Short mmCIF file of C-alpha atoms and ligand atoms in Angstrom, two decimals:
data_model
loop_
_atom_site.label_atom_id
_atom_site.label_comp_id
_atom_site.label_asym_id
_atom_site.label_seq_id
_atom_site.Cartn_x
_atom_site.Cartn_y
_atom_site.Cartn_z
CA MET U 1 37.30 33.33 86.00
CA ALA U 2 35.08 35.01 88.60
CA LYS U 3 35.13 33.32 92.00
CA MET U 4 31.99 31.25 92.47
CA ASN U 5 29.86 32.22 95.45
CA ASN U 6 28.85 28.64 96.21
CA ILE U 7 30.05 25.63 98.18
CA GLU U 8 31.91 24.04 95.25
CA GLY U 9 35.08 22.38 96.47
CA VAL U 10 34.14 22.94 100.12
CA ILE U 11 36.75 21.33 102.29
CA ASN U 12 35.58 19.40 105.34
CA CYS U 13 31.90 19.15 104.35
CA PHE U 14 29.85 17.49 107.15
CA GLY U 15 27.34 15.99 104.68
CA CYS U 16 24.29 17.53 106.40
CA GLY U 17 22.57 18.40 103.10
CA ALA U 18 21.55 21.96 104.11
CA CYS U 19 22.96 23.35 100.83
CA PHE U 20 21.12 20.73 98.76
CA LEU U 21 17.81 21.49 100.51
CA LYS U 22 18.04 25.31 100.33
CA CYS U 23 19.30 25.70 96.76
CA PRO U 24 16.50 27.60 94.96
CA LYS U 25 17.61 26.26 91.56
CA LYS U 26 17.97 22.60 92.62
CA ALA U 27 21.52 22.85 91.32
CA ILE U 28 23.00 20.73 94.13
CA LYS U 29 22.87 16.96 94.42
CA MET U 30 24.18 14.83 97.27
CA GLU U 31 26.47 12.26 95.63
CA VAL U 32 28.16 9.32 97.32
CA ASN U 33 31.97 9.19 97.00
CA ARG U 34 34.11 6.04 96.81
CA LEU U 35 34.25 5.79 100.59
CA GLY U 36 30.45 5.84 100.81
CA GLN U 37 30.19 9.41 102.11
CA LYS U 38 27.64 11.93 100.88
CA GLN U 39 29.10 15.08 99.33
CA PRO U 40 27.38 17.96 97.50
CA GLU U 41 27.93 18.22 93.74
CA ILE U 42 27.01 21.43 91.94
CA ASP U 43 25.58 21.57 88.46
CA ARG U 44 27.40 24.66 87.16
CA ASN U 45 24.86 25.19 84.41
CA SER U 46 21.99 25.55 86.86
CA CYS U 47 23.89 27.46 89.57
CA VAL U 48 23.12 31.21 89.56
CA ASN U 49 25.81 32.00 92.10
CA CYS U 50 23.30 33.37 94.61
CA GLY U 51 25.40 32.26 97.60
CA ILE U 52 22.46 30.73 99.51
CA CYS U 53 24.28 27.38 99.83
CA LYS U 54 27.26 29.10 101.41
CA GLY U 55 24.94 30.98 103.74
CA VAL U 56 23.50 27.76 105.19
CA CYS U 57 26.69 25.66 105.15
CA PRO U 58 27.86 25.01 108.75
CA VAL U 59 31.48 24.84 107.57
CA PHE U 60 31.43 28.62 106.97
CA HIS U 61 29.82 29.61 110.28
CA ASN U 62 30.57 29.28 113.95
CA THR U 63 27.62 27.88 115.84
CA PHE U 64 27.35 27.95 119.62
CA ALA U 65 24.76 27.05 122.21
CA ASP U 66 22.03 29.64 122.81
CA GLU U 67 22.32 31.61 126.07
CA THR U 68 25.44 29.85 127.25
CA GLU U 69 26.20 29.63 130.95
CA VAL U 70 29.21 28.48 132.96
CA LYS U 71 29.63 24.83 132.03
CA SER U 72 28.68 22.20 134.58
CA ALA U 73 29.36 18.49 134.43
CA TYR U 74 27.90 15.30 135.88
CA ILE U 75 28.34 11.57 136.12
CA SER U 76 24.87 10.21 135.50
CA VAL U 77 22.93 7.04 135.02
CA ASN U 78 19.30 6.33 134.14
CA THR U 79 17.55 4.66 137.09
CA ASN U 80 15.09 2.85 134.80
CA GLU U 81 16.78 -0.54 134.25
CA THR U 82 14.91 -1.28 131.00
CA MET U 83 15.90 2.03 129.44
CA LEU U 84 19.47 1.68 130.70
CA MET U 85 19.94 -1.78 129.21
CA LYS U 86 18.84 -0.62 125.75
CA SER U 87 21.18 2.40 125.80
CA ALA U 88 24.82 2.46 124.81
CA SER U 89 26.10 3.97 128.05
CA GLY U 90 24.24 5.57 130.95
CA GLY U 91 20.91 5.99 129.14
CA ILE U 92 20.76 9.74 129.71
CA SER U 93 19.52 10.45 126.20
CA ALA U 94 16.53 8.15 126.85
CA ALA U 95 15.83 9.92 130.16
CA LEU U 96 15.89 13.34 128.46
CA ALA U 97 13.70 12.07 125.61
CA TYR U 98 11.22 10.57 128.09
CA ARG U 99 10.74 13.85 130.00
CA TRP U 100 10.59 15.86 126.80
CA ILE U 101 7.84 13.70 125.32
CA LEU U 102 5.91 13.66 128.62
CA ASN U 103 5.91 17.45 128.37
CA GLY U 104 4.44 17.31 124.85
CA GLY U 105 7.52 17.69 122.63
CA TYR U 106 8.97 15.88 119.61
CA VAL U 107 12.28 14.03 119.79
CA CYS U 108 14.64 13.56 116.86
CA GLY U 109 17.40 10.93 116.84
CA ALA U 110 19.15 8.28 114.77
CA SER U 111 16.96 5.32 113.86
CA GLY U 112 17.95 1.66 114.02
CA ILE U 113 19.62 0.06 111.04
CA ALA U 114 17.29 -1.11 108.33
CA PRO U 115 17.67 -1.86 104.64
CA SER U 116 16.19 1.00 102.67
CA SER U 117 13.23 -0.13 100.62
CA VAL U 118 14.47 1.94 97.67
CA ASN U 119 17.89 0.47 96.93
CA GLU U 120 18.37 -2.16 99.61
CA GLN U 121 21.29 -0.30 101.14
CA PHE U 122 21.38 -0.56 104.91
CA HIS U 123 20.66 2.86 106.17
CA VAL U 124 20.74 4.94 109.36
CA GLU U 125 18.74 8.12 109.30
CA HIS U 126 17.29 10.58 111.77
CA ILE U 127 13.61 10.24 112.58
CA LEU U 128 11.11 12.31 114.55
CA LEU U 129 8.97 10.76 117.25
CA ARG U 130 6.54 11.87 119.92
CA SER U 131 5.47 8.76 121.80
CA ILE U 132 7.28 7.22 124.76
CA GLU U 133 6.97 3.73 123.25
CA ASP U 134 8.98 4.92 120.24
CA ILE U 135 12.01 6.08 122.24
CA GLU U 136 13.60 2.65 121.88
CA LYS U 137 13.74 3.22 118.10
CA ILE U 138 16.51 5.77 118.58
CA GLN U 139 18.30 4.27 121.58
CA GLY U 140 21.80 2.91 121.20
CA SER U 141 24.82 4.37 119.44
CA LYS U 142 25.20 3.61 115.75
CA TYR U 143 28.84 4.08 114.82
CA VAL U 144 28.16 5.28 111.30
CA GLN U 145 26.97 8.58 109.82
CA SER U 146 23.24 9.06 110.19
CA ASP U 147 21.46 10.97 107.42
CA ILE U 148 19.67 14.12 108.64
CA THR U 149 18.71 15.51 105.23
CA LYS U 150 15.15 14.16 105.34
CA VAL U 151 14.30 15.53 108.78
CA LEU U 152 15.72 19.03 108.32
CA PRO U 153 12.64 20.48 106.55
CA GLU U 154 10.31 18.63 108.95
CA ILE U 155 12.16 20.11 111.93
CA GLU U 156 11.91 23.61 110.45
CA ASN U 157 8.17 23.28 109.82
CA LEU U 158 7.46 21.95 113.29
CA LEU U 159 9.51 24.69 114.95
CA LYS U 160 7.74 27.36 112.91
CA GLN U 161 4.40 25.92 114.05
CA GLY U 162 5.58 26.30 117.64
CA SER U 163 6.26 22.59 118.38
CA ARG U 164 9.09 21.81 120.77
CA ILE U 165 11.92 19.62 119.48
CA LEU U 166 14.72 17.84 121.29
CA PHE U 167 17.46 16.84 118.83
CA PHE U 168 20.17 14.21 119.43
CA GLY U 169 23.15 13.88 117.12
CA THR U 170 26.81 14.58 116.56
CA SER U 171 28.12 18.13 117.06
CA CYS U 172 28.42 18.68 113.30
CA GLN U 173 24.77 17.65 112.86
CA VAL U 174 23.72 20.14 115.53
CA ALA U 175 25.75 22.81 113.71
CA GLY U 176 24.13 21.69 110.43
CA ILE U 177 20.63 22.10 111.83
CA LYS U 178 21.33 25.50 113.33
CA SER U 179 22.94 26.71 110.15
CA TYR U 180 20.06 25.37 108.06
CA LEU U 181 17.49 27.08 110.32
CA GLY U 182 19.44 30.35 110.21
CA LYS U 183 18.15 31.56 113.57
CA ASN U 184 17.82 30.44 117.17
CA TYR U 185 14.54 28.83 118.12
CA GLU U 186 13.56 28.91 121.79
CA ASN U 187 11.57 25.69 121.21
CA LEU U 188 14.63 23.71 120.01
CA VAL U 189 16.98 22.00 122.46
CA THR U 190 20.02 20.17 121.11
CA CYS U 191 22.04 17.40 122.61
CA ASP U 192 25.29 16.26 121.02
CA LEU U 193 27.52 13.25 121.60
CA ILE U 194 31.20 13.20 122.31
CA CYS U 195 32.31 11.77 118.99
CA HIS U 196 35.55 10.55 117.50
CA GLY U 197 34.27 10.40 113.93
CA VAL U 198 31.88 8.71 111.54
CA ILE U 199 32.23 6.29 108.66
CA GLY U 200 29.97 6.86 105.64
CA SER U 201 26.67 5.02 105.58
CA GLN U 202 27.32 3.20 102.30
CA MET U 203 30.61 1.75 103.51
CA PHE U 204 28.82 0.38 106.55
CA SER U 205 26.06 -0.99 104.36
CA ASN U 206 28.67 -2.82 102.28
CA TYR U 207 30.10 -4.29 105.48
CA LEU U 208 26.68 -5.61 106.49
CA LYS U 209 26.16 -7.14 103.04
CA HIS U 210 29.55 -8.83 103.44
CA ILE U 211 28.38 -10.23 106.80
CA GLU U 212 25.15 -11.47 105.19
CA ARG U 213 27.09 -13.20 102.41
CA LYS U 214 29.32 -14.95 104.95
CA GLU U 215 26.33 -16.05 107.04
CA LYS U 216 24.17 -16.91 103.99
CA ASN U 217 21.15 -15.39 105.74
CA ARG U 218 19.53 -12.00 105.85
CA LEU U 219 20.22 -9.47 108.58
CA VAL U 220 17.18 -7.96 110.25
CA ASP U 221 18.79 -6.00 113.06
CA VAL U 222 22.19 -4.77 114.18
CA SER U 223 23.30 -3.45 117.54
CA PHE U 224 26.78 -1.98 118.09
CA ARG U 225 27.12 -2.55 121.80
CA THR U 226 25.88 -5.23 124.13
CA LYS U 227 25.22 -5.27 127.83
CA GLU U 228 24.18 -8.92 127.77
CA ARG U 229 27.62 -10.37 128.46
CA ALA U 230 29.42 -11.13 131.71
CA VAL U 231 31.69 -8.19 130.96
CA PRO U 232 29.05 -6.03 129.37
CA TYR U 233 29.17 -2.51 128.08
CA THR U 234 31.49 -3.56 125.29
CA PHE U 235 31.98 -2.75 121.64
CA THR U 236 30.49 -5.95 120.28
CA PHE U 237 28.13 -6.29 117.35
CA THR U 238 24.91 -8.22 117.89
CA PHE U 239 23.65 -9.30 114.49
CA THR U 240 20.10 -10.64 114.25
CA PHE U 241 19.60 -12.86 111.20
CA THR U 242 16.53 -14.51 109.78
CA ASP U 243 16.81 -18.01 108.32
CA LYS U 244 14.85 -19.64 105.48
CA ASN U 245 12.04 -20.58 107.86
CA ASN U 246 11.82 -16.99 109.05
CA ASN U 247 13.26 -17.84 112.44
CA HIS U 248 15.37 -15.12 113.98
CA TYR U 249 18.69 -15.87 115.66
CA LYS U 250 21.52 -13.75 117.07
CA LYS U 251 25.27 -13.81 116.61
CA LEU U 252 27.77 -11.72 118.55
CA LEU U 253 30.96 -10.43 116.94
CA ASP U 254 33.58 -8.88 119.17
CA LYS U 255 35.35 -5.67 118.12
CA ASN U 256 38.66 -7.48 117.63
CA LYS U 257 37.07 -9.89 115.17
CA SER U 258 35.15 -7.28 113.19
CA SER U 259 37.01 -5.51 110.39
CA TYR U 260 34.45 -2.70 110.58
CA TYR U 261 35.02 -2.15 114.28
CA ARG U 262 38.78 -2.31 113.82
CA MET U 263 38.54 0.41 111.22
CA PHE U 264 36.12 2.50 113.25
CA LEU U 265 38.08 2.27 116.50
CA GLY U 266 41.33 2.81 114.57
CA CYS U 267 39.79 6.06 113.22
CA ILE U 268 40.11 4.79 109.63
CA GLY U 269 37.71 5.74 106.83
CA TYR U 270 36.03 8.68 108.59
CA ARG U 271 34.79 11.75 106.76
CA LYS U 272 37.64 14.15 106.05
CA SER U 273 35.98 16.73 108.32
CA CYS U 274 36.32 14.36 111.30
CA TYR U 275 40.13 14.54 111.17
CA GLU U 276 39.90 18.33 111.40
CA CYS U 277 36.75 18.45 113.52
CA LYS U 278 36.16 21.97 114.75
CA PHE U 279 34.01 20.64 117.61
CA ALA U 280 36.75 18.48 119.12
CA SER U 281 36.80 20.62 122.24
CA VAL U 282 34.55 21.29 125.21
CA ASP U 283 32.93 24.21 123.37
CA LYS U 284 29.99 22.73 121.55
CA PRO U 285 27.15 24.05 119.42
CA SER U 286 24.66 22.16 121.62
CA ASP U 287 22.84 22.73 124.91
CA ILE U 288 23.95 19.41 126.41
CA THR U 289 26.84 17.05 125.56
CA LEU U 290 26.68 13.33 126.40
CA GLY U 291 29.45 10.77 126.36
CA ASP U 292 30.77 7.60 127.91
CA TYR U 293 32.86 7.83 131.04
CA TYR U 294 35.16 4.81 131.29
CA GLU U 295 37.48 6.58 133.74
CA ALA U 296 34.65 7.52 136.11
CA LYS U 297 35.69 4.98 138.75
CA ASP U 298 39.33 6.10 138.65
CA ASP U 299 38.39 9.78 138.82
CA TYR U 300 35.71 9.40 141.53
CA PRO U 301 36.22 6.07 143.41
CA GLU U 302 34.17 7.33 146.37
CA LEU U 303 31.00 7.49 144.24
CA PHE U 304 31.28 3.78 143.48
CA GLU U 305 31.99 2.64 147.05
CA THR U 306 28.40 3.16 148.17
CA GLY U 307 27.16 0.95 145.31
CA LYS U 308 24.97 3.74 143.92
CA LEU U 309 26.99 3.83 140.73
CA ASN U 310 28.08 0.72 138.90
CA MET U 311 30.31 0.66 135.85
CA SER U 312 28.96 -2.64 134.50
CA LYS U 313 25.71 -1.31 133.04
CA GLY U 314 27.03 1.96 131.74
CA ILE U 315 27.80 5.43 133.04
CA SER U 316 27.43 8.69 131.16
CA SER U 317 29.28 11.96 131.31
CA VAL U 318 27.05 15.00 130.90
CA ILE U 319 28.15 18.57 130.17
CA ILE U 320 25.59 21.36 130.32
CA HIS U 321 26.34 24.41 128.17
CA SER U 322 23.22 26.55 128.35
CA LYS U 323 20.19 27.66 130.32
CA LYS U 324 17.89 25.54 128.11
CA GLY U 325 20.08 22.50 128.67
CA ARG U 326 20.08 23.04 132.45
CA GLU U 327 16.30 23.37 132.58
CA LEU U 328 15.78 20.10 130.73
CA PHE U 329 18.43 18.24 132.75
CA ASN U 330 16.86 19.44 136.02
CA GLN U 331 13.47 18.14 134.90
CA CYS U 332 14.97 14.63 134.81
CA ASN U 333 15.91 14.61 138.51
CA GLU U 334 13.52 11.78 139.30
CA ASP U 335 14.70 9.61 136.41
CA ILE U 336 18.46 9.72 136.82
CA CYS U 337 21.08 9.32 139.50
CA SER U 338 23.55 12.16 139.07
CA TYR U 339 26.65 13.58 140.74
CA SER U 340 28.21 16.93 140.00
CA VAL U 341 31.83 16.54 138.84
CA ASP U 342 34.71 18.63 137.53
CA VAL U 343 34.29 19.45 133.86
CA ASN U 344 38.09 19.52 133.44
CA LYS U 345 38.35 15.89 134.56
CA ILE U 346 35.85 14.89 131.89
CA VAL U 347 37.86 16.79 129.31
CA SER U 348 41.10 15.10 130.47
CA SER U 349 39.56 11.64 130.11
CA HIS U 350 38.12 12.25 126.62
CA ALA U 351 40.70 12.81 123.88
CA GLN U 352 37.78 13.76 121.62
CA LEU U 353 37.20 16.86 123.76
CA GLN U 354 40.81 17.93 123.20
CA LYS U 355 41.68 17.34 119.56
CA PRO U 356 40.36 15.65 116.43
CA SER U 357 41.02 11.96 115.79
CA LYS U 358 44.07 10.85 113.87
CA SER U 359 43.86 7.78 111.67
CA LYS U 360 46.11 4.82 112.44
CA LYS U 361 49.09 3.87 110.32
CA GLY U 362 48.17 1.69 107.39
CA SER U 363 44.91 3.52 106.72
CA ILE U 364 45.86 4.40 103.12
CA LEU U 365 46.52 0.75 102.33
CA ILE U 366 43.32 -0.44 104.02
CA LEU U 367 41.18 2.12 102.21
CA GLN U 368 42.81 1.23 98.90
CA LEU U 369 42.05 -2.45 99.52
CA TYR U 370 38.46 -1.50 100.32
CA LYS U 371 38.15 0.45 97.06
CA MET U 372 39.61 -2.43 95.07
CA PHE U 373 38.14 -5.51 96.74
CA GLY U 374 35.45 -4.31 99.14
CA TRP U 375 35.27 -5.85 102.61
CA SER U 376 36.91 -9.11 101.63
CA GLY U 377 40.07 -7.04 100.94
CA VAL U 378 39.86 -5.38 104.36
CA ASP U 379 39.16 -8.70 106.12
CA ARG U 380 42.15 -10.27 104.41
CA PHE U 381 44.38 -7.35 105.43
CA TYR U 382 43.52 -7.81 109.10
CA MET U 383 43.91 -11.60 108.85
CA ILE U 384 47.43 -11.27 107.42
CA PHE U 385 48.28 -8.47 109.86
CA ASP U 386 47.24 -10.62 112.85
CA ARG U 387 49.26 -13.59 111.58
CA VAL U 388 52.36 -11.47 111.14
CA MET U 389 51.95 -9.88 114.58
CA SER U 390 51.47 -13.26 116.22
CA TRP U 391 54.56 -14.61 114.42
CA ILE U 392 56.59 -11.58 115.60
CA ARG U 393 55.38 -12.06 119.20
CA LYS U 394 56.26 -15.77 119.14
CA SER U 395 59.70 -15.20 117.67
CA ASN U 396 60.62 -12.59 120.35
C1 FAD X 1 29.50 8.05 115.95
C2 FAD X 1 29.60 8.15 117.44
C3 FAD X 1 30.87 8.25 118.03
C4 FAD X 1 30.96 8.36 119.43
N1 FAD X 1 32.20 8.48 119.99
C5 FAD X 1 32.31 8.63 121.34
C6 FAD X 1 33.58 8.83 121.95
O1 FAD X 1 34.61 8.80 121.29
N2 FAD X 1 33.63 9.04 123.30
C7 FAD X 1 32.50 9.06 124.08
O2 FAD X 1 32.59 9.28 125.29
N3 FAD X 1 31.27 8.87 123.52
C8 FAD X 1 31.15 8.67 122.19
N4 FAD X 1 29.91 8.50 121.62
C9 FAD X 1 28.71 8.62 122.47
C10 FAD X 1 28.31 7.33 123.17
O3 FAD X 1 28.38 6.23 122.28
C11 FAD X 1 26.86 7.43 123.66
O4 FAD X 1 26.00 7.70 122.59
C12 FAD X 1 26.66 8.51 124.67
O5 FAD X 1 27.47 8.24 125.76
C13 FAD X 1 25.21 8.61 125.08
O6 FAD X 1 24.82 7.42 125.62
P1 FAD X 1 23.34 7.12 126.09
O7 FAD X 1 23.38 5.82 126.82
O8 FAD X 1 22.80 8.32 126.81
O9 FAD X 1 22.48 7.05 124.78
P2 FAD X 1 22.48 6.08 123.51
O10 FAD X 1 21.63 4.92 123.77
O11 FAD X 1 23.85 5.83 123.07
O12 FAD X 1 21.76 6.99 122.42
C14 FAD X 1 22.35 8.21 122.09
C15 FAD X 1 21.55 9.08 121.19
O13 FAD X 1 22.43 9.30 120.12
C16 FAD X 1 21.78 9.23 118.90
N5 FAD X 1 22.66 8.56 117.93
C17 FAD X 1 23.00 7.26 117.90
N6 FAD X 1 23.80 7.02 116.85
C18 FAD X 1 23.94 8.20 116.20
C19 FAD X 1 24.63 8.58 115.03
N7 FAD X 1 25.32 7.73 114.29
N8 FAD X 1 24.56 9.87 114.65
C20 FAD X 1 23.85 10.75 115.36
N9 FAD X 1 23.17 10.44 116.48
C21 FAD X 1 23.22 9.18 116.89
C22 FAD X 1 20.52 8.43 119.14
O14 FAD X 1 19.51 9.00 118.41
C23 FAD X 1 20.27 8.54 120.63
O15 FAD X 1 19.27 9.46 120.87
C24 FAD X 1 29.78 8.35 120.23
C25 FAD X 1 28.52 8.21 119.63
C26 FAD X 1 28.43 8.11 118.24
C27 FAD X 1 27.06 7.96 117.62
#
């Protein structure tokens, strides 16, 4: 049989949806697999083998920053306390978004978690915004795959009309956008996150439904990290529920008590492409890379002695790859406190800049339990695991 010139059987698909959007025959659908991840499915009867899907698929192309320059790195923090407190780490993405919007551009980032009105699945998707008040809608890290399929055509139209766009997302999403667009746009600046992998949106949605069932009330908001605690800056869920009288109340769930967080931080249930991520290095497809920097105080104790930097509210690592990235970062001088640092030290302290994540032992069993029993199966696994471990510790 003749070899098909399409993305059928593509290994390590990122789930960006570029192929689905560009197919002239509408022969591609994005289907959800058993782990809740979107994958393209081709209708062989409609496919005319034109190869367009392959042409826009980021898996088949190498994407790099436009006009790259020698990389430079910084430890940075947003000096606006309100913005900083709503951000996952140092609030640099909010500072960049603020300047960009002040200068008349659009910003695109991952929205907060909301049930979709269509099928009541909880959903994270990328949205476009252009008002400073809206920046908070995209602040905070959501440790789940965000859907960019809807915004891709909007981004293309706006860029063609000459609008300026600042995009935030994972490296594979940046590659997806560039591959979808097919050419470099001077009016697009991209900012990616150091990332150790994403779990599919539907799996996360099922986790939230499990939490709702346990609480017997509806969830109205979810935050993945909190800075409200004595030891802030932690991986702790803040769930906001609404009761029968429509009163809202919050509950915190620490990472060690959340089966979702245990899976996520154990690198279990990610997309297949995450375990072979081709962006798990310091060479990125973006103009700027942002990440946490937990080792900042160990690497640069002198910067913390003066009290100018403080780990408790979050610190970001920033790597600039291109001229466009540098120009934007420089525009934020007034809004951030920044120190130039050694890019190699940032690489050494971030495993995700060295190699792809590896899932923990037991992942096959956990995923099988998820497929068979949903989250109650996963919860039970961790409960039994903890009991056994505690018994072993006591008996030693
Ligand atoms: C899935 C994921 C894994 C990560 N893993 C690491 C890691 O291993 N090491 C590390 O140093 N940093 C990691 N980060 C980055 C870190 O959590 C912070 O986002 C980063 O330090 C920037 O912080 P901030 O305070 O500037 O902005 P934040 O308030 O965190 O906002 C960051 C921006 O990221 C966008 N965003 C949020 N969630 C998503 C998502 N699911 N998909 C795409 N874009 C999103 C938002 O639109 C926002 O503009 C990860 C982030 C994500 C989303």
